[in-house]
């Protein structure tokens, strides 16, 4: 009788389930909500309105958007204008010459002839069109 | 088809020797005239501003994750406040001053007779500097090992993707980043009306490198930093008085019972305390620095003076010169960078971790956040459990805690069960003749889940790791009580406190 009770107690003891459980290797959840939420240590548990992503008020103008936008690197302005005056606020002469500096070209067609694509000769056209047969004709 | 492949190339395109090609337009010049369609070569995946614990850990982790990373640090050495003027040098002084104090006062009863004991302050400081320089150089090595570009200079935002760096060696450079991490840390909060000269009116930085032992010292603020520095100089012979606004020392996070215990023990070591006392003004014009203090309730105004005044009223986020205004980034009323749960500011590619943002200003919290922030960038998922961040005060005995304190639970009307175990009943503490303190555990009365652990005693800072792990895993006090602990160790006190929480301790 006593032995049975002792055995039962031992069995109950062996079956005690610890509250620490083995969870296995961690995995990154398949879907994560990335919308801004208050930081757990934030004193008031709130986020300012400016945290709402893609808010249209983030940029006051297209020019301001373009200053900050990224497309594999920042989009750069070609003309520097003073913030105070805005576009057109400065005289044309103050902006400097619109010509490309020496050694710079807007388009490959403006390059000296030796740097352009070599003109295709009639023989080459014929060779291409005949699949090379014209070379042996 | 075969014939077409036999066409000699020169018939299609004349060969032009490369050397004859002039430099038509250089890449950077071209970008002024056309959109750049690929990332410029100097654009980093991540630019980190600040090479302190948050910044350097993030940099190393980012390097390990394969990100192209640059870390900007203006101090000239890595490691930030923690390594240079915080945790590390203070631990060196605490450890060595404790040894000195022990040799002076605690050897005879151990059967050790010591002759003339002298203190060499210069060498004490040298030992501290050796520890610091070894560790900071170690981080530079880790930067190289993990491919982190280290830029020595002061960084400030030009726009949301570009940071201008005023280089320490002179000149300026700029660096662009797809992601940016603000980890600029914190600085000691000054006391209004008292100018810090780091000689007579000092912060923790000055307290780590005083050139002579002051006769007397007033410490404004009885938090962890104030008490650690008070301990160092008190052990070296300074008469120290701590003035604290609150009714307890150790800051508001420390359990009241633990706070009272450590206050008693520190008082026994020679420290004086003035609690519930506010400092009205300070005057450093005379031979001694004077403080006018009053009780918080008023009516007990008095003047205290000392050779040195340590201002230890807390730390504030450091964002000076960062150019946050250039990118429209706001801080809260205490100067902290506002972030969301993924450490993002309102510009999602700019994140912030460490002392400069929310949460306790602790190096280990900054490290956790740094790793989590990089994981958010790289994997889209990271995690820090703010409910299981330990705090440690490295006085002797040490004080350490994790989770909720008894007054926290009372304030929130959360029921709890408490179990304590004194080190005076622990065999190892007895053999060490170091029996001051206790372990206190708080657990849920129904589920037995651990809610908090509070330790004051020898090696508490190491022992709290077990409590933090238990809390992180959601252990019950019974789980700890049924885990075998080696004998004789101080850690047995931890087990016995768990036994006392769950049922009854054996040795008390």
Coordinates of C-alpha atoms in Angstrom, one line a residue:
Chain A
X1 CA 0.0 0.0 0.0
X2 CA 2.7 2.4 1.0
X3 CA 5.0 1.3 -1.7
X4 CA 2.2 1.9 -4.3
X5 CA 1.6 5.4 -3.0
X6 CA 5.4 6.1 -3.1
X7 CA 5.5 4.8 -6.7
X8 CA 2.5 6.9 -7.7
X9 CA 4.1 10.0 -6.2
X10 CA 7.4 9.2 -8.0
X11 CA 5.5 8.8 -11.3
X12 CA 3.6 12.1 -10.7
X13 CA 6.9 13.7 -10.0
X14 CA 8.5 12.3 -13.2
X15 CA 5.6 13.7 -15.2
X16 CA 5.9 17.2 -14.0
X17 CA 5.9 19.4 -17.1
X18 CA 8.2 22.3 -16.8
X19 CA 6.8 25.6 -18.0
X20 CA 10.0 26.1 -20.1
X21 CA 9.4 24.2 -23.3
X22 CA 11.8 23.4 -26.1
X23 CA 10.6 25.4 -29.1
X24 CA 13.1 24.2 -31.7
X25 CA 14.9 26.5 -34.2
X26 CA 13.3 29.9 -34.7
X27 CA 11.8 30.8 -38.0
X28 CA 10.9 34.2 -39.4
X29 CA 7.1 34.5 -39.5
X30 CA 5.8 34.2 -43.1
X31 CA 3.7 37.3 -42.9
X32 CA 4.8 40.4 -40.9
X33 CA 2.8 43.5 -40.6
X34 CA 5.3 46.3 -41.2
X35 CA 3.0 49.2 -40.6
X36 CA 4.5 51.6 -38.1
X37 CA 3.5 50.7 -34.5
X38 CA 4.6 52.5 -31.3
X39 CA 7.9 51.3 -29.9
X40 CA 7.4 49.1 -26.8
X41 CA 9.5 51.5 -24.7
X42 CA 7.7 54.6 -26.0
X43 CA 6.6 56.7 -23.0
X44 CA 3.1 57.5 -24.3
X45 CA 2.6 54.5 -26.6
X46 CA 1.7 56.7 -29.5
X47 CA 3.3 57.6 -32.9
X48 CA 3.3 61.1 -34.3
X49 CA 1.1 61.6 -37.4
X50 CA 4.2 62.0 -39.5
X51 CA 4.8 58.3 -39.2
X52 CA 1.9 57.4 -41.4
X53 CA 3.7 56.0 -44.4
X54 CA 3.2 57.5 -47.9
X55 CA 1.5 60.4 -46.4
X56 CA 1.0 63.0 -49.2
X57 CA 2.0 65.7 -46.9
X58 CA 5.6 64.4 -46.7
X59 CA 6.6 66.6 -49.6
X60 CA 5.3 70.0 -50.1
X61 CA 6.0 70.1 -53.8
X62 CA 7.2 68.0 -56.7
X63 CA 10.5 69.8 -56.5
X64 CA 10.9 68.8 -52.8
X65 CA 9.9 65.2 -53.7
X66 CA 12.5 65.1 -56.4
X67 CA 15.2 66.4 -54.0
X68 CA 14.6 63.4 -51.8
X69 CA 13.4 60.7 -54.1
X70 CA 15.7 57.7 -54.8
X71 CA 16.0 55.8 -58.0
X72 CA 19.1 53.7 -57.5
X73 CA 20.6 56.9 -56.0
X74 CA 19.2 60.4 -55.5
X75 CA 17.6 62.2 -58.5
X76 CA 19.8 65.2 -58.9
X77 CA 18.8 68.6 -60.1
X78 CA 20.4 69.8 -63.3
X79 CA 19.9 73.4 -62.4
X80 CA 20.6 74.8 -58.9
X81 CA 18.3 77.5 -57.9
X82 CA 18.0 79.4 -54.7
X83 CA 15.4 78.1 -52.4
X84 CA 14.3 81.7 -51.6
X85 CA 13.7 82.7 -55.1
X86 CA 12.4 79.4 -56.5
X87 CA 12.5 78.4 -60.2
X88 CA 12.7 81.4 -62.4
X89 CA 13.7 83.6 -59.5
X90 CA 17.2 84.1 -60.7
X91 CA 18.2 85.7 -64.0
X92 CA 19.4 83.5 -66.8
X93 CA 22.9 84.9 -66.7
X94 CA 23.2 84.1 -63.0
X95 CA 22.6 80.5 -63.8
X96 CA 25.6 80.4 -66.0
X97 CA 26.1 79.0 -69.5
X98 CA 23.7 76.3 -70.7
X99 CA 26.5 74.9 -73.0
X100 CA 28.1 71.7 -71.9
X101 CA 31.6 72.2 -70.4
X102 CA 34.6 71.4 -72.6
X103 CA 35.0 67.7 -73.1
X104 CA 31.3 67.0 -72.2
X105 CA 28.5 66.3 -74.7
X106 CA 24.8 65.9 -74.3
X107 CA 24.5 63.1 -76.9
X108 CA 26.8 60.7 -78.7
X109 CA 25.8 62.2 -82.0
X110 CA 27.7 65.4 -81.0
X111 CA 30.9 63.5 -80.4
X112 CA 33.7 63.8 -83.0
X113 CA 33.3 61.4 -85.9
X114 CA 36.0 59.0 -84.7
X115 CA 33.9 58.2 -81.6
X116 CA 30.7 57.6 -83.4
X117 CA 29.4 54.3 -84.7
X118 CA 31.3 53.3 -87.8
X119 CA 29.1 53.7 -90.9
X120 CA 28.0 50.4 -92.4
X121 CA 29.4 49.9 -95.9
X122 CA 27.3 48.5 -98.8
X123 CA 29.4 45.3 -98.8
X124 CA 28.8 44.7 -95.2
X125 CA 25.0 45.1 -95.7
X126 CA 25.1 42.7 -98.6
X127 CA 27.2 40.2 -96.6
X128 CA 24.7 40.3 -93.7
X129 CA 21.7 40.0 -96.0
X130 CA 23.1 37.1 -98.0
X131 CA 24.2 35.3 -94.9
X132 CA 27.8 35.8 -96.0
X133 CA 27.4 34.4 -99.5
X134 CA 28.1 37.8 -101.1
X135 CA 31.6 37.6 -99.8
X136 CA 32.3 34.6 -102.0
X137 CA 30.3 35.7 -105.0
Chain B
X1 CA 24.0 30.5 -90.9
X2 CA 27.4 28.9 -90.6
X3 CA 28.8 31.3 -93.2
X4 CA 27.6 34.3 -91.2
X5 CA 29.7 33.1 -88.3
X6 CA 32.7 33.0 -90.5
X7 CA 32.5 36.8 -91.3
X8 CA 35.7 38.3 -90.1
X9 CA 34.9 40.8 -87.3
X10 CA 36.8 43.7 -89.0
X11 CA 34.2 43.7 -91.8
X12 CA 31.5 44.6 -89.2
X13 CA 33.3 47.0 -86.9
X14 CA 36.7 48.5 -87.1
X15 CA 38.9 47.9 -84.1
X16 CA 39.9 51.1 -82.3
X17 CA 42.8 50.9 -80.0
X18 CA 41.6 51.7 -76.4
X19 CA 44.5 54.0 -75.7
X20 CA 43.3 56.4 -78.4
X21 CA 39.9 56.9 -76.7
X22 CA 39.7 60.3 -75.0
X23 CA 38.1 60.8 -71.7
X24 CA 34.7 61.9 -72.9
X25 CA 32.7 62.4 -69.7
X26 CA 33.7 61.2 -66.3
X27 CA 31.0 59.3 -64.3
X28 CA 30.4 61.9 -61.6
X29 CA 30.3 64.7 -64.1
X30 CA 27.8 62.8 -66.2
X31 CA 25.5 62.4 -63.3
X32 CA 24.9 66.1 -63.3
X33 CA 23.5 65.9 -66.7
X34 CA 21.6 62.7 -66.6
X35 CA 19.8 60.5 -64.1
X36 CA 21.9 57.9 -62.4
X37 CA 20.3 54.5 -63.1
X38 CA 22.5 52.4 -61.0
X39 CA 23.7 52.9 -57.4
X40 CA 26.9 54.9 -57.3
X41 CA 29.9 52.9 -56.2
X42 CA 30.2 54.8 -52.9
X43 CA 26.6 54.3 -51.8
X44 CA 26.5 52.0 -48.8
X45 CA 23.8 49.6 -47.8
X46 CA 24.0 51.0 -44.3
X47 CA 25.7 54.1 -42.8
X48 CA 25.9 54.1 -39.0
X49 CA 26.4 57.4 -37.2
X50 CA 28.1 56.6 -33.9
X51 CA 30.6 54.0 -33.0
X52 CA 29.5 53.3 -29.5
X53 CA 28.0 50.0 -28.2
X54 CA 24.9 50.4 -30.4
X55 CA 26.8 51.6 -33.5
X56 CA 29.7 49.2 -33.4
X57 CA 27.6 46.2 -32.7
X58 CA 25.2 47.1 -35.5
X59 CA 28.2 47.6 -37.8
X60 CA 29.7 44.2 -37.1
X61 CA 26.3 42.5 -37.4
X62 CA 25.7 44.3 -40.7
X63 CA 29.1 43.2 -41.9
X64 CA 28.3 39.6 -40.9
X65 CA 25.0 39.8 -42.8
X66 CA 26.9 40.8 -46.0
X67 CA 25.8 44.5 -46.0
X68 CA 28.2 47.2 -47.3
X69 CA 28.5 49.2 -44.2
X70 CA 30.3 52.4 -43.0
X71 CA 30.5 53.6 -39.4
X72 CA 31.1 57.2 -38.5
X73 CA 32.6 58.0 -35.1
X74 CA 34.0 61.4 -34.0
X75 CA 35.6 60.4 -30.7
X76 CA 38.7 59.0 -32.6
X77 CA 38.2 55.6 -30.8
X78 CA 35.4 53.2 -31.0
X79 CA 33.3 51.9 -28.1
X80 CA 31.5 55.2 -27.2
X81 CA 30.7 56.2 -23.6
X82 CA 30.6 52.6 -22.4
X83 CA 34.1 51.6 -23.3
X84 CA 35.8 55.0 -23.0
X85 CA 34.1 56.9 -20.2
X86 CA 31.5 54.6 -18.8
X87 CA 30.9 51.0 -17.9
X88 CA 34.4 49.7 -18.6
X89 CA 36.7 52.3 -16.9
X90 CA 34.4 52.5 -14.0
X91 CA 34.5 48.7 -13.5
X92 CA 38.3 48.8 -13.6
X93 CA 38.3 51.5 -10.8
X94 CA 35.5 49.7 -8.9
X95 CA 37.4 46.4 -8.9
X96 CA 40.8 47.8 -8.0
X97 CA 39.5 50.2 -5.4
X98 CA 37.6 47.3 -3.8
X99 CA 40.8 45.3 -3.7
X100 CA 42.6 48.2 -2.1
X101 CA 39.8 48.7 0.4
X102 CA 39.7 45.0 1.2
X103 CA 43.4 44.8 1.8
X104 CA 43.2 47.8 4.1
X105 CA 40.2 46.7 6.1
X106 CA 39.4 43.0 5.5
X107 CA 42.5 40.9 5.8
X108 CA 43.2 40.4 9.5
X109 CA 40.1 38.2 10.1
X110 CA 41.1 36.1 7.0
X111 CA 44.5 35.4 8.5
X112 CA 46.5 37.6 6.2
X113 CA 48.8 40.2 7.6
X114 CA 49.7 42.9 5.3
X115 CA 52.5 45.5 5.8
X116 CA 52.3 49.1 4.5
X117 CA 49.6 49.5 1.9
X118 CA 49.9 52.5 -0.4
X119 CA 47.8 53.6 -3.2
X120 CA 49.4 54.8 -6.5
X121 CA 46.6 56.7 -8.1
X122 CA 48.5 57.2 -11.4
X123 CA 49.0 53.5 -11.7
X124 CA 45.4 52.8 -10.8
X125 CA 44.4 55.0 -13.7
X126 CA 47.0 53.4 -15.9
X127 CA 45.5 50.0 -15.3
X128 CA 42.1 51.4 -16.2
X129 CA 43.5 52.9 -19.5
X130 CA 45.1 49.5 -20.4
X131 CA 41.8 47.8 -20.1
X132 CA 40.0 50.5 -22.1
X133 CA 42.6 50.7 -24.9
X134 CA 42.7 46.9 -25.3
X135 CA 39.0 46.7 -25.7
X136 CA 38.7 49.6 -28.1
X137 CA 41.5 48.3 -30.4
X138 CA 39.7 44.9 -30.3
X139 CA 36.6 46.6 -31.9
X140 CA 38.8 48.1 -34.7
X141 CA 40.1 44.6 -35.4
X142 CA 36.5 43.3 -35.5
X143 CA 35.6 46.1 -38.0
X144 CA 38.4 45.0 -40.3
X145 CA 37.4 41.3 -39.9
X146 CA 33.8 42.1 -40.9
X147 CA 34.6 44.6 -43.7
X148 CA 33.2 47.6 -41.9
X149 CA 34.5 51.0 -43.2
X150 CA 35.4 53.1 -40.2
X151 CA 35.2 56.9 -40.9
X152 CA 36.7 59.1 -38.1
X153 CA 34.8 62.3 -38.1
X154 CA 31.5 64.1 -37.2
X155 CA 28.6 63.2 -39.3
X156 CA 25.6 65.3 -40.1
X157 CA 22.6 64.8 -42.4
X158 CA 22.7 66.7 -45.7
X159 CA 19.5 65.0 -46.8
X160 CA 17.7 61.8 -46.1
X161 CA 20.3 59.7 -47.9
X162 CA 23.5 61.7 -47.6
X163 CA 25.7 62.3 -44.6
X164 CA 28.5 64.9 -44.6
X165 CA 31.5 64.0 -42.4
X166 CA 33.9 66.6 -41.0
X167 CA 36.9 64.4 -40.8
X168 CA 39.0 64.4 -37.6
X169 CA 42.2 64.7 -39.6
X170 CA 40.8 67.7 -41.5
X171 CA 38.8 68.0 -44.6
X172 CA 35.3 66.8 -45.4
X173 CA 33.8 63.8 -47.1
X174 CA 30.2 62.6 -47.7
X175 CA 28.7 59.2 -47.7
X176 CA 25.4 58.0 -49.0
X177 CA 23.4 55.1 -47.6
X178 CA 20.3 53.2 -48.6
X179 CA 19.8 52.7 -44.9
X180 CA 21.0 55.0 -42.1
X181 CA 21.2 54.2 -38.4
X182 CA 21.4 56.9 -35.8
X183 CA 23.3 55.6 -32.7
X184 CA 24.8 58.8 -31.3
X185 CA 24.2 57.8 -27.7
X186 CA 23.9 60.2 -24.7
X187 CA 25.8 62.6 -22.5
X188 CA 25.7 63.5 -18.8
X189 CA 22.9 65.9 -18.0
X190 CA 24.4 69.1 -16.6
X191 CA 23.1 70.7 -13.4
X192 CA 21.7 74.2 -14.1
X193 CA 23.8 76.9 -12.5
X194 CA 26.9 74.7 -12.0
X195 CA 29.4 74.8 -14.7
X196 CA 31.1 71.5 -15.4
X197 CA 34.9 71.8 -15.5
X198 CA 35.6 68.1 -14.9
X199 CA 38.0 69.0 -12.1
X200 CA 36.0 70.4 -9.2
X201 CA 32.5 70.1 -10.7
X202 CA 32.6 66.8 -12.5
X203 CA 30.4 64.3 -14.3
X204 CA 31.0 60.6 -14.4
X205 CA 33.6 61.3 -17.1
X206 CA 35.7 63.5 -14.8
X207 CA 35.1 61.1 -11.8
X208 CA 37.0 58.5 -13.8
X209 CA 40.2 60.5 -14.1
X210 CA 40.6 62.7 -11.1
X211 CA 44.3 63.5 -10.6
X212 CA 44.2 63.4 -6.9
X213 CA 41.9 61.9 -4.2
X214 CA 39.6 64.7 -3.1
X215 CA 39.1 65.1 0.7
X216 CA 35.3 65.4 0.3
X217 CA 32.8 64.9 -2.4
X218 CA 29.1 65.7 -2.8
X219 CA 27.2 63.6 -5.3
X220 CA 24.1 65.0 -6.8
X221 CA 21.9 62.0 -7.6
X222 CA 21.9 58.7 -5.9
X223 CA 21.3 56.6 -9.0
X224 CA 23.6 53.8 -10.3
X225 CA 26.3 56.1 -11.8
X226 CA 26.4 58.3 -8.7
X227 CA 26.6 55.4 -6.3
X228 CA 29.3 53.5 -8.3
X229 CA 31.5 56.6 -8.4
X230 CA 30.7 57.5 -4.8
X231 CA 31.9 53.9 -3.9
X232 CA 35.2 54.3 -5.8
X233 CA 36.3 57.5 -4.2
X234 CA 34.9 56.6 -0.7
X235 CA 37.1 53.5 -0.8
X236 CA 40.1 55.6 -1.7
X237 CA 39.6 57.9 1.3
X238 CA 37.2 60.6 0.2
X239 CA 34.3 61.6 2.5
X240 CA 31.3 61.2 0.3
X241 CA 27.8 62.6 0.8
X242 CA 25.1 61.6 -1.7
X243 CA 22.1 64.0 -2.2
X244 CA 19.1 62.3 -3.7
X245 CA 15.7 63.8 -4.6
X246 CA 13.8 60.6 -4.3
X247 CA 13.1 58.7 -1.0
X248 CA 15.4 55.8 -2.0
X249 CA 18.7 55.3 -3.7
X250 CA 19.4 53.3 -6.8
X251 CA 16.8 55.1 -9.0
X252 CA 13.1 54.4 -9.4
X253 CA 13.7 50.9 -10.9
X254 CA 15.3 49.4 -7.9
X255 CA 13.1 47.3 -5.6
X256 CA 12.5 49.2 -2.4
X257 CA 13.5 46.4 0.0
X258 CA 16.7 45.9 -2.0
X259 CA 17.4 49.7 -2.0
X260 CA 17.0 49.9 1.7
X261 CA 19.4 46.9 2.2
X262 CA 22.1 48.4 -0.1
X263 CA 21.8 51.8 1.5
X264 CA 22.4 50.3 5.0
X265 CA 25.4 48.4 3.6
X266 CA 26.9 51.4 1.8
X267 CA 26.3 53.6 5.0
X268 CA 28.4 51.0 6.9
X269 CA 31.1 51.5 4.3
X270 CA 31.2 55.3 5.2
X271 CA 28.9 56.9 2.6
X272 CA 26.4 59.5 3.9
X273 CA 23.0 59.9 2.3
X274 CA 20.6 62.8 2.2
X275 CA 17.4 61.5 0.7
X276 CA 14.2 63.4 -0.2
X277 CA 16.5 66.4 -0.7
X278 CA 16.6 68.8 -3.6
X279 CA 19.6 70.8 -4.6
X280 CA 18.5 74.5 -5.0
X281 CA 21.7 76.0 -6.3
X282 CA 25.4 75.6 -6.6
X283 CA 28.4 77.9 -6.3
X284 CA 31.9 77.0 -7.4
X285 CA 33.5 80.4 -7.0
X286 CA 35.0 79.8 -3.6
X287 CA 37.7 77.5 -2.4
X288 CA 35.1 74.7 -1.9
X289 CA 32.1 74.1 -4.1
X290 CA 28.9 74.9 -2.2
X291 CA 25.5 73.5 -2.7
X292 CA 22.3 74.9 -1.2
X293 CA 19.9 72.1 -0.5
X294 CA 16.4 71.8 1.0
X295 CA 14.1 68.9 1.8
X296 CA 11.7 68.1 -0.9
X297 CA 8.8 69.3 1.3
X298 CA 10.7 72.5 2.1
X299 CA 11.7 74.3 5.3
X300 CA 15.1 72.6 5.9
X301 CA 17.4 74.7 3.8
X302 CA 21.1 74.2 4.4
X303 CA 24.4 74.7 2.7
X304 CA 26.8 71.8 2.0
X305 CA 30.3 72.1 0.7
X306 CA 33.0 69.8 -0.7
X307 CA 36.2 69.9 -2.6
X308 CA 34.5 68.1 -5.5
X309 CA 30.9 67.9 -6.7
X310 CA 29.8 65.0 -8.9
X311 CA 26.8 65.8 -11.0
X312 CA 25.0 62.4 -11.6
X313 CA 21.4 63.4 -12.2
X314 CA 21.1 61.3 -15.3
X315 CA 21.9 61.3 -19.0
X316 CA 20.3 62.9 -22.0
X317 CA 20.2 61.9 -25.7
X318 CA 23.0 63.3 -27.8
X319 CA 22.0 64.7 -31.1
X320 CA 23.9 68.0 -31.3
X321 CA 25.4 68.7 -34.7
X322 CA 23.6 65.7 -36.3
X323 CA 21.5 68.0 -38.6
X324 CA 18.2 66.3 -37.7
X325 CA 16.5 69.6 -38.7
X326 CA 17.9 69.1 -42.3
X327 CA 15.7 66.0 -42.7
X328 CA 12.8 67.2 -40.6
X329 CA 13.3 64.5 -37.9
X330 CA 11.7 65.4 -34.6
X331 CA 12.7 64.4 -31.1
X332 CA 10.4 64.1 -28.1
X333 CA 10.3 66.5 -25.1
X334 CA 13.4 64.7 -23.6
X335 CA 15.4 64.9 -26.9
X336 CA 14.9 61.2 -27.8
X337 CA 14.7 60.3 -31.5
X338 CA 11.1 59.1 -32.1
X339 CA 11.0 55.6 -33.5
X340 CA 8.4 52.9 -34.1
X341 CA 8.5 49.2 -33.1
X342 CA 11.0 48.4 -35.9
X343 CA 13.4 51.3 -34.9
X344 CA 12.3 53.3 -37.9
X345 CA 12.0 57.1 -37.7
X346 CA 9.4 58.8 -39.8
X347 CA 11.8 58.2 -42.8
X348 CA 11.6 54.4 -42.9
X349 CA 15.1 53.9 -44.1
X350 CA 16.5 55.9 -41.1
X351 CA 16.5 53.9 -37.9
X352 CA 17.7 54.7 -34.4
X353 CA 18.9 52.5 -31.5
X354 CA 20.6 52.9 -28.1
X355 CA 20.6 55.8 -25.7
X356 CA 19.5 58.3 -28.2
X357 CA 16.1 56.8 -28.4
X358 CA 13.5 55.2 -26.1
X359 CA 14.1 52.8 -23.3
X360 CA 16.6 52.5 -20.5
X361 CA 20.1 53.9 -21.2
X362 CA 22.0 50.6 -20.9
X363 CA 24.8 49.3 -23.0
X364 CA 23.3 45.7 -23.2
X365 CA 19.9 47.1 -24.2
X366 CA 21.7 49.1 -27.0
X367 CA 23.4 45.9 -28.2
X368 CA 20.2 44.0 -28.4
X369 CA 18.5 46.8 -30.3
X370 CA 21.5 47.0 -32.7
X371 CA 21.2 43.4 -33.6
X372 CA 17.4 43.6 -34.0
X373 CA 17.6 46.7 -36.2
X374 CA 20.0 44.9 -38.6
X375 CA 17.8 41.9 -38.7
X376 CA 14.9 44.2 -39.5
X377 CA 16.9 45.6 -42.4
X378 CA 18.2 42.3 -43.7
X379 CA 15.4 39.8 -42.8
X380 CA 12.4 42.0 -42.1
X381 CA 12.1 40.6 -38.6
X382 CA 13.9 41.3 -35.3
X383 CA 13.1 41.2 -31.6
X384 CA 14.0 42.7 -28.2
X385 CA 12.1 41.7 -25.1
X386 CA 12.0 44.9 -23.1
X387 CA 10.5 43.0 -20.1
X388 CA 13.7 41.0 -19.6
X389 CA 16.5 43.6 -19.6
X390 CA 18.6 43.3 -16.5
X391 CA 20.0 46.2 -14.5
X392 CA 23.2 46.0 -12.4
X393 CA 24.9 48.3 -10.0
X394 CA 28.5 47.4 -9.4
X395 CA 28.9 48.5 -5.9
X396 CA 30.0 46.1 -3.2
X397 CA 27.9 44.1 -2.7
X398 CA 26.5 44.3 -6.2
X399 CA 22.8 45.0 -6.9
X400 CA 21.0 43.4 -9.8
X401 CA 17.4 43.0 -10.9
X402 CA 15.3 42.0 -13.8
X403 CA 11.6 42.1 -14.4
X404 CA 9.1 43.8 -12.2
X405 CA 9.7 45.1 -8.7
X406 CA 7.4 44.5 -5.7
X407 CA 6.2 48.2 -5.9
X408 CA 5.5 47.8 -9.7
X409 CA 3.3 44.9 -9.0
X410 CA 1.5 46.6 -6.1
X411 CA 0.9 49.7 -8.2
X412 CA -0.6 47.6 -11.0
X413 CA -2.7 45.5 -8.5
X414 CA -1.0 42.3 -9.8
X415 CA -1.1 39.5 -7.3
X416 CA 2.3 38.0 -6.5
X417 CA 4.1 35.6 -4.2
X418 CA 7.5 36.5 -2.8
X419 CA 10.4 34.3 -1.7
X420 CA 13.7 35.5 -0.3
X421 CA 17.0 33.9 0.7
X422 CA 19.8 35.6 2.5
X423 CA 23.4 35.1 1.6
X424 CA 24.2 34.7 5.3
X425 CA 22.6 31.2 4.9
X426 CA 24.6 30.4 1.8
X427 CA 27.7 28.2 2.3
X428 CA 29.9 29.8 -0.4
X429 CA 29.1 33.3 0.9
X430 CA 30.1 32.0 4.4
X431 CA 33.4 30.7 3.2
X432 CA 34.1 33.9 1.4
X433 CA 33.2 35.9 4.5
X434 CA 31.0 38.0 2.2
X435 CA 27.5 37.3 3.5
X436 CA 25.7 40.7 3.0
X437 CA 22.6 40.7 0.9
X438 CA 19.7 38.5 -0.3
X439 CA 18.0 37.1 -3.3
X440 CA 14.3 38.0 -3.7
X441 CA 12.0 36.4 -6.2
X442 CA 8.5 37.4 -7.3
X443 CA 6.1 35.0 -9.0
X444 CA 2.5 34.7 -10.0
X445 CA 0.5 33.0 -7.2
X446 CA -1.6 31.0 -9.6
X447 CA 0.7 30.0 -12.5
X448 CA 4.0 30.3 -10.5
X449 CA 5.4 32.1 -13.5
X450 CA 8.4 34.3 -12.6
X451 CA 7.7 38.0 -12.5
X452 CA 10.9 39.5 -11.2
X453 CA 14.2 38.8 -9.6
X454 CA 16.1 41.2 -7.3
X455 CA 19.5 40.5 -5.8
X456 CA 21.8 42.4 -3.5
X457 CA 24.9 40.5 -2.8
X458 CA 28.2 39.2 -4.0
X459 CA 28.3 38.5 -7.7
X460 CA 24.7 39.7 -8.2
X461 CA 25.6 41.0 -11.7
X462 CA 26.6 37.5 -12.9
X463 CA 23.8 35.8 -11.0
X464 CA 21.1 37.9 -12.6
X465 CA 21.8 36.2 -16.0
X466 CA 20.0 33.1 -14.7
X467 CA 17.0 35.2 -13.7
X468 CA 16.9 36.9 -17.1
X469 CA 17.1 33.6 -18.9
X470 CA 14.3 32.2 -16.7
X471 CA 12.2 35.3 -17.3
X472 CA 12.8 35.2 -21.1
X473 CA 11.7 31.6 -21.3
X474 CA 8.7 32.1 -19.0
X475 CA 9.9 29.8 -16.3
X476 CA 8.1 29.1 -13.0
X477 CA 9.9 29.4 -9.7
X478 CA 9.5 25.7 -9.4
X479 CA 11.5 25.2 -12.6
X480 CA 14.4 27.0 -11.0
X481 CA 13.9 25.3 -7.7
X482 CA 14.1 21.9 -9.4
X483 CA 17.1 22.7 -11.4
X484 CA 20.3 21.3 -9.9
X485 CA 22.8 24.0 -8.8
X486 CA 26.4 23.1 -8.0
X487 CA 27.5 23.1 -4.3
X488 CA 29.0 25.2 -2.8
X489 CA 28.2 28.2 -5.0
X490 CA 26.5 31.5 -4.5
X491 CA 24.1 30.4 -7.2
X492 CA 22.5 28.1 -4.7
X493 CA 21.1 31.2 -3.0
X494 CA 19.2 31.7 -6.3
X495 CA 17.8 28.2 -6.2
X496 CA 16.9 28.5 -2.6
X497 CA 15.1 31.8 -3.2
X498 CA 13.1 30.0 -5.9
X499 CA 12.4 27.2 -3.4
X500 CA 11.2 29.8 -0.9
X501 CA 8.9 31.3 -3.6
X502 CA 7.5 28.0 -4.7
X503 CA 7.5 26.2 -1.3
X504 CA 10.1 26.4 1.4
X505 CA 13.9 26.9 1.3
X506 CA 16.0 24.1 2.8
X507 CA 18.7 26.1 4.5
X508 CA 16.7 29.0 5.9

